């Protein structure tokens, strides 16, 4: 059984295993343990509970970083390879979108090498230049800034572009 829930401080060691592996593969930017502890309230995790021995393990996660009053970023979305394709990425993003809505944040973006997944979630491609807050806050400090291979995707449900199930909204 896999539960999607808010992260707790006890999850951090298990989260770091996944985060370090995907950072090593350059799928996400590195996150330090210190950073994850400090931002733990931003994170949602997928936890696998094995039947019988009650062993629990973290098999996926994602975080929502508020950038400004009308903009948030989905960061560090990763699903363990053994659990990909089961809808966990969708469930985590859906929860993060719901949280942004609760906070009245109309726009969410992500920088990703997997834009196809986000397009399925109703995001649209955009140019990094349309996200100056992100560029000035993070990108200019990134060693890959001038050779960035990530794509910017954005979801603006307030403008009725698409909703998070990928359908046209009114
Ligand atoms: C990208 C990732 C988060 C997707 O998570 P997932 O749990 O495997 O995805 P889901 O099962 O929820 O898929 C939801 C939909 O997106 C589609 N999808 C998943 N990955 C996709 C991809 N790379 N390209 C295009 N579509 C994709 C699925 O087919 C599914 O479509 P459907 O609803 O029509 O069946 C996961 O593959 C992953 O962790 N990849 C490595 C790390 C990474 O690249 N993270 C993104 C950095 S921001």
PDB file of N, CA, C and O and ligand atoms in Angstrom, residues 22 27-28 74-80 83-91 110-118 120-121, ligand 1:
ATOM      1  N   UNK A  22      18.776  10.997  -7.503  1.00  0.00           N
ATOM      2  CA  UNK A  22      18.322  11.746  -8.682  1.00  0.00           C
ATOM      3  C   UNK A  22      19.206  12.972  -8.947  1.00  0.00           C
ATOM      4  O   UNK A  22      19.365  13.372 -10.105  1.00  0.00           O
ATOM      5  N   UNK A  27      18.922  14.682 -12.658  1.00  0.00           N
ATOM      6  CA  UNK A  27      17.498  14.859 -12.964  1.00  0.00           C
ATOM      7  C   UNK A  27      16.911  16.006 -12.149  1.00  0.00           C
ATOM      8  O   UNK A  27      15.921  16.617 -12.550  1.00  0.00           O
ATOM      9  N   UNK A  28      17.485  16.237 -10.965  1.00  0.00           N
ATOM     10  CA  UNK A  28      17.059  17.368 -10.124  1.00  0.00           C
ATOM     11  C   UNK A  28      18.313  18.056  -9.601  1.00  0.00           C
ATOM     12  O   UNK A  28      19.401  17.468  -9.630  1.00  0.00           O
ATOM     13  N   UNK A  74       6.972  24.068  -8.161  1.00  0.00           N
ATOM     14  CA  UNK A  74       7.045  22.652  -7.784  1.00  0.00           C
ATOM     15  C   UNK A  74       8.493  22.218  -7.961  1.00  0.00           C
ATOM     16  O   UNK A  74       9.075  22.374  -9.028  1.00  0.00           O
ATOM     17  N   UNK A  75       9.078  21.715  -6.885  1.00  0.00           N
ATOM     18  CA  UNK A  75      10.496  21.368  -6.868  1.00  0.00           C
ATOM     19  C   UNK A  75      10.715  19.925  -6.465  1.00  0.00           C
ATOM     20  O   UNK A  75       9.939  19.372  -5.685  1.00  0.00           O
ATOM     21  N   UNK A  76      11.825  19.398  -6.938  1.00  0.00           N
ATOM     22  CA  UNK A  76      12.326  18.110  -6.438  1.00  0.00           C
ATOM     23  C   UNK A  76      11.256  17.020  -6.457  1.00  0.00           C
ATOM     24  O   UNK A  76      11.067  16.297  -5.478  1.00  0.00           O
ATOM     25  N   UNK A  77      10.556  16.933  -7.575  1.00  0.00           N
ATOM     26  CA  UNK A  77       9.543  15.879  -7.725  1.00  0.00           C
ATOM     27  C   UNK A  77      10.244  14.621  -8.207  1.00  0.00           C
ATOM     28  O   UNK A  77      10.806  14.594  -9.304  1.00  0.00           O
ATOM     29  N   UNK A  78      10.242  13.587  -7.393  1.00  0.00           N
ATOM     30  CA  UNK A  78      10.894  12.337  -7.785  1.00  0.00           C
ATOM     31  C   UNK A  78      10.076  11.142  -7.299  1.00  0.00           C
ATOM     32  O   UNK A  78       9.515  11.152  -6.209  1.00  0.00           O
ATOM     33  N   UNK A  79      10.044  10.141  -8.144  1.00  0.00           N
ATOM     34  CA  UNK A  79       9.393   8.870  -7.797  1.00  0.00           C
ATOM     35  C   UNK A  79      10.425   7.771  -7.996  1.00  0.00           C
ATOM     36  O   UNK A  79      11.112   7.724  -9.025  1.00  0.00           O
ATOM     37  N   UNK A  80      10.528   6.878  -7.031  1.00  0.00           N
ATOM     38  CA  UNK A  80      11.453   5.746  -7.139  1.00  0.00           C
ATOM     39  C   UNK A  80      11.170   4.970  -8.436  1.00  0.00           C
ATOM     40  O   UNK A  80       9.999   4.741  -8.770  1.00  0.00           O
ATOM     41  N   UNK A  83       8.482   2.435  -8.667  1.00  0.00           N
ATOM     42  CA  UNK A  83       7.092   2.861  -8.443  1.00  0.00           C
ATOM     43  C   UNK A  83       6.615   3.864  -9.483  1.00  0.00           C
ATOM     44  O   UNK A  83       5.541   4.466  -9.323  1.00  0.00           O
ATOM     45  N   UNK A  84       7.402   4.078 -10.537  1.00  0.00           N
ATOM     46  CA  UNK A  84       6.966   5.011 -11.571  1.00  0.00           C
ATOM     47  C   UNK A  84       5.839   4.407 -12.389  1.00  0.00           C
ATOM     48  O   UNK A  84       5.728   3.183 -12.516  1.00  0.00           O
ATOM     49  N   UNK A  85       5.013   5.276 -12.932  1.00  0.00           N
ATOM     50  CA  UNK A  85       3.914   4.817 -13.783  1.00  0.00           C
ATOM     51  C   UNK A  85       2.700   4.333 -13.012  1.00  0.00           C
ATOM     52  O   UNK A  85       1.769   3.787 -13.595  1.00  0.00           O
ATOM     53  N   UNK A  86       2.697   4.533 -11.708  1.00  0.00           N
ATOM     54  CA  UNK A  86       1.566   4.090 -10.872  1.00  0.00           C
ATOM     55  C   UNK A  86       0.639   5.245 -10.512  1.00  0.00           C
ATOM     56  O   UNK A  86      -0.293   5.079  -9.729  1.00  0.00           O
ATOM     57  N   UNK A  87       0.939   6.430 -11.028  1.00  0.00           N
ATOM     58  CA  UNK A  87       0.095   7.587 -10.719  1.00  0.00           C
ATOM     59  C   UNK A  87       0.547   8.365  -9.491  1.00  0.00           C
ATOM     60  O   UNK A  87      -0.147   9.288  -9.060  1.00  0.00           O
ATOM     61  N   UNK A  88       1.702   8.005  -8.921  1.00  0.00           N
ATOM     62  CA  UNK A  88       2.146   8.705  -7.700  1.00  0.00           C
ATOM     63  C   UNK A  88       2.563  10.145  -8.002  1.00  0.00           C
ATOM     64  O   UNK A  88       2.260  11.056  -7.240  1.00  0.00           O
ATOM     65  N   UNK A  89       3.279  10.340  -9.131  1.00  0.00           N
ATOM     66  CA  UNK A  89       3.667  11.707  -9.502  1.00  0.00           C
ATOM     67  C   UNK A  89       2.438  12.579  -9.657  1.00  0.00           C
ATOM     68  O   UNK A  89       2.380  13.700  -9.165  1.00  0.00           O
ATOM     69  N   UNK A  90       1.417  12.038 -10.319  1.00  0.00           N
ATOM     70  CA  UNK A  90       0.166  12.786 -10.495  1.00  0.00           C
ATOM     71  C   UNK A  90      -0.471  13.127  -9.152  1.00  0.00           C
ATOM     72  O   UNK A  90      -0.910  14.252  -8.922  1.00  0.00           O
ATOM     73  N   UNK A  91      -0.494  12.153  -8.247  1.00  0.00           N
ATOM     74  CA  UNK A  91      -1.137  12.413  -6.946  1.00  0.00           C
ATOM     75  C   UNK A  91      -0.380  13.469  -6.151  1.00  0.00           C
ATOM     76  O   UNK A  91      -0.982  14.326  -5.497  1.00  0.00           O
ATOM     77  N   UNK A 110       7.399  24.822 -12.955  1.00  0.00           N
ATOM     78  CA  UNK A 110       8.472  23.882 -12.639  1.00  0.00           C
ATOM     79  C   UNK A 110       9.532  24.008 -13.719  1.00  0.00           C
ATOM     80  O   UNK A 110       9.232  24.373 -14.862  1.00  0.00           O
ATOM     81  N   UNK A 111      10.765  23.748 -13.345  1.00  0.00           N
ATOM     82  CA  UNK A 111      11.845  23.581 -14.319  1.00  0.00           C
ATOM     83  C   UNK A 111      12.157  22.097 -14.341  1.00  0.00           C
ATOM     84  O   UNK A 111      12.399  21.505 -13.290  1.00  0.00           O
ATOM     85  N   UNK A 112      12.153  21.521 -15.513  1.00  0.00           N
ATOM     86  CA  UNK A 112      12.197  20.064 -15.579  1.00  0.00           C
ATOM     87  C   UNK A 112      12.855  19.564 -16.854  1.00  0.00           C
ATOM     88  O   UNK A 112      12.866  20.260 -17.872  1.00  0.00           O
ATOM     89  N   UNK A 113      13.384  18.345 -16.783  1.00  0.00           N
ATOM     90  CA  UNK A 113      13.829  17.653 -18.000  1.00  0.00           C
ATOM     91  C   UNK A 113      12.769  16.656 -18.446  1.00  0.00           C
ATOM     92  O   UNK A 113      12.998  15.875 -19.350  1.00  0.00           O
ATOM     93  N   UNK A 114      11.629  16.645 -17.746  1.00  0.00           N
ATOM     94  CA  UNK A 114      10.526  15.739 -18.112  1.00  0.00           C
ATOM     95  C   UNK A 114       9.255  16.553 -18.387  1.00  0.00           C
ATOM     96  O   UNK A 114       8.230  16.370 -17.715  1.00  0.00           O
ATOM     97  N   UNK A 115       9.301  17.472 -19.376  1.00  0.00           N
ATOM     98  CA  UNK A 115       8.112  18.322 -19.594  1.00  0.00           C
ATOM     99  C   UNK A 115       6.870  17.515 -19.957  1.00  0.00           C
ATOM    100  O   UNK A 115       5.751  17.941 -19.655  1.00  0.00           O
ATOM    101  N   UNK A 116       7.065  16.343 -20.575  1.00  0.00           N
ATOM    102  CA  UNK A 116       5.914  15.545 -21.001  1.00  0.00           C
ATOM    103  C   UNK A 116       4.992  15.203 -19.843  1.00  0.00           C
ATOM    104  O   UNK A 116       3.764  15.232 -19.981  1.00  0.00           O
ATOM    105  N   UNK A 117       5.578  14.897 -18.692  1.00  0.00           N
ATOM    106  CA  UNK A 117       4.770  14.590 -17.517  1.00  0.00           C
ATOM    107  C   UNK A 117       3.928  15.805 -17.118  1.00  0.00           C
ATOM    108  O   UNK A 117       2.729  15.694 -16.866  1.00  0.00           O
ATOM    109  N   UNK A 118       4.562  16.980 -17.087  1.00  0.00           N
ATOM    110  CA  UNK A 118       3.836  18.180 -16.642  1.00  0.00           C
ATOM    111  C   UNK A 118       2.769  18.589 -17.661  1.00  0.00           C
ATOM    112  O   UNK A 118       1.707  19.094 -17.285  1.00  0.00           O
ATOM    113  N   UNK A 120       1.012  16.557 -19.306  1.00  0.00           N
ATOM    114  CA  UNK A 120      -0.114  15.674 -18.952  1.00  0.00           C
ATOM    115  C   UNK A 120      -0.915  16.225 -17.777  1.00  0.00           C
ATOM    116  O   UNK A 120      -2.109  15.963 -17.646  1.00  0.00           O
ATOM    117  N   UNK A 121      -0.225  16.975 -16.914  1.00  0.00           N
ATOM    118  CA  UNK A 121      -0.880  17.527 -15.726  1.00  0.00           C
ATOM    119  C   UNK A 121      -1.532  18.882 -16.015  1.00  0.00           C
ATOM    120  O   UNK A 121      -2.008  19.557 -15.104  1.00  0.00           O
TER     121      UNK A 121
HETATM  122  C1  LIG B   1       8.568  12.334 -13.972  1.00  0.00           C
HETATM  123  C2  LIG B   1       8.031  11.536 -12.771  1.00  0.00           C
HETATM  124  C3  LIG B   1       7.973  12.432 -11.533  1.00  0.00           C
HETATM  125  C4  LIG B   1       6.609  11.033 -13.124  1.00  0.00           C
HETATM  126  O1  LIG B   1       6.067  10.337 -12.013  1.00  0.00           O
HETATM  127  P1  LIG B   1       5.184   9.003 -12.189  1.00  0.00           P
HETATM  128  O2  LIG B   1       4.610   8.642 -10.877  1.00  0.00           O
HETATM  129  O3  LIG B   1       5.991   7.979 -12.894  1.00  0.00           O
HETATM  130  O4  LIG B   1       4.040   9.534 -13.173  1.00  0.00           O
HETATM  131  P2  LIG B   1       2.494   9.122 -13.146  1.00  0.00           P
HETATM  132  O5  LIG B   1       2.389   7.634 -13.085  1.00  0.00           O
HETATM  133  O6  LIG B   1       1.783   9.887 -12.093  1.00  0.00           O
HETATM  134  O7  LIG B   1       2.058   9.607 -14.591  1.00  0.00           O
HETATM  135  C5  LIG B   1       0.999  10.523 -14.801  1.00  0.00           C
HETATM  136  C6  LIG B   1       0.836  10.684 -16.315  1.00  0.00           C
HETATM  137  O8  LIG B   1       2.039  11.272 -16.853  1.00  0.00           O
HETATM  138  C7  LIG B   1       2.593  10.420 -17.854  1.00  0.00           C
HETATM  139  N1  LIG B   1       4.049  10.497 -17.747  1.00  0.00           N
HETATM  140  C8  LIG B   1       4.819  10.092 -16.728  1.00  0.00           C
HETATM  141  N2  LIG B   1       6.121  10.353 -16.975  1.00  0.00           N
HETATM  142  C9  LIG B   1       6.151  10.926 -18.202  1.00  0.00           C
HETATM  143  C10 LIG B   1       7.200  11.420 -19.023  1.00  0.00           C
HETATM  144  N3  LIG B   1       8.491  11.366 -18.640  1.00  0.00           N
HETATM  145  N4  LIG B   1       6.871  11.948 -20.233  1.00  0.00           N
HETATM  146  C11 LIG B   1       5.574  12.001 -20.631  1.00  0.00           C
HETATM  147  N5  LIG B   1       4.529  11.562 -19.885  1.00  0.00           N
HETATM  148  C12 LIG B   1       4.829  11.025 -18.680  1.00  0.00           C
HETATM  149  C13 LIG B   1       2.065   9.035 -17.538  1.00  0.00           C
HETATM  150  O9  LIG B   1       2.046   8.223 -18.692  1.00  0.00           O
HETATM  151  C14 LIG B   1       0.676   9.350 -17.031  1.00  0.00           C
HETATM  152  O10 LIG B   1      -0.170   9.611 -18.126  1.00  0.00           O
HETATM  153  P3  LIG B   1      -1.692   9.014 -18.161  1.00  0.00           P
HETATM  154  O11 LIG B   1      -2.411   9.638 -17.011  1.00  0.00           O
HETATM  155  O12 LIG B   1      -2.210   9.425 -19.499  1.00  0.00           O
HETATM  156  O13 LIG B   1      -1.539   7.539 -17.998  1.00  0.00           O
HETATM  157  C15 LIG B   1       8.917  10.289 -12.491  1.00  0.00           C
HETATM  158  O14 LIG B   1       9.021   9.539 -13.665  1.00  0.00           O
HETATM  159  C16 LIG B   1      10.324  10.605 -11.980  1.00  0.00           C
HETATM  160  O15 LIG B   1      10.532  10.678 -10.797  1.00  0.00           O
HETATM  161  N6  LIG B   1      11.287  10.776 -12.911  1.00  0.00           N
HETATM  162  C17 LIG B   1      12.687  11.017 -12.540  1.00  0.00           C
HETATM  163  C18 LIG B   1      12.885  12.334 -11.813  1.00  0.00           C
HETATM  164  C19 LIG B   1      12.374  13.504 -12.614  1.00  0.00           C
HETATM  165  O16 LIG B   1      12.682  13.653 -13.797  1.00  0.00           O
HETATM  166  N7  LIG B   1      11.575  14.361 -11.946  1.00  0.00           N
HETATM  167  C20 LIG B   1      11.017  15.545 -12.553  1.00  0.00           C
HETATM  168  C21 LIG B   1      11.868  16.685 -12.152  1.00  0.00           C
HETATM  169  S1  LIG B   1      10.889  18.136 -11.938  1.00  0.00           S
END
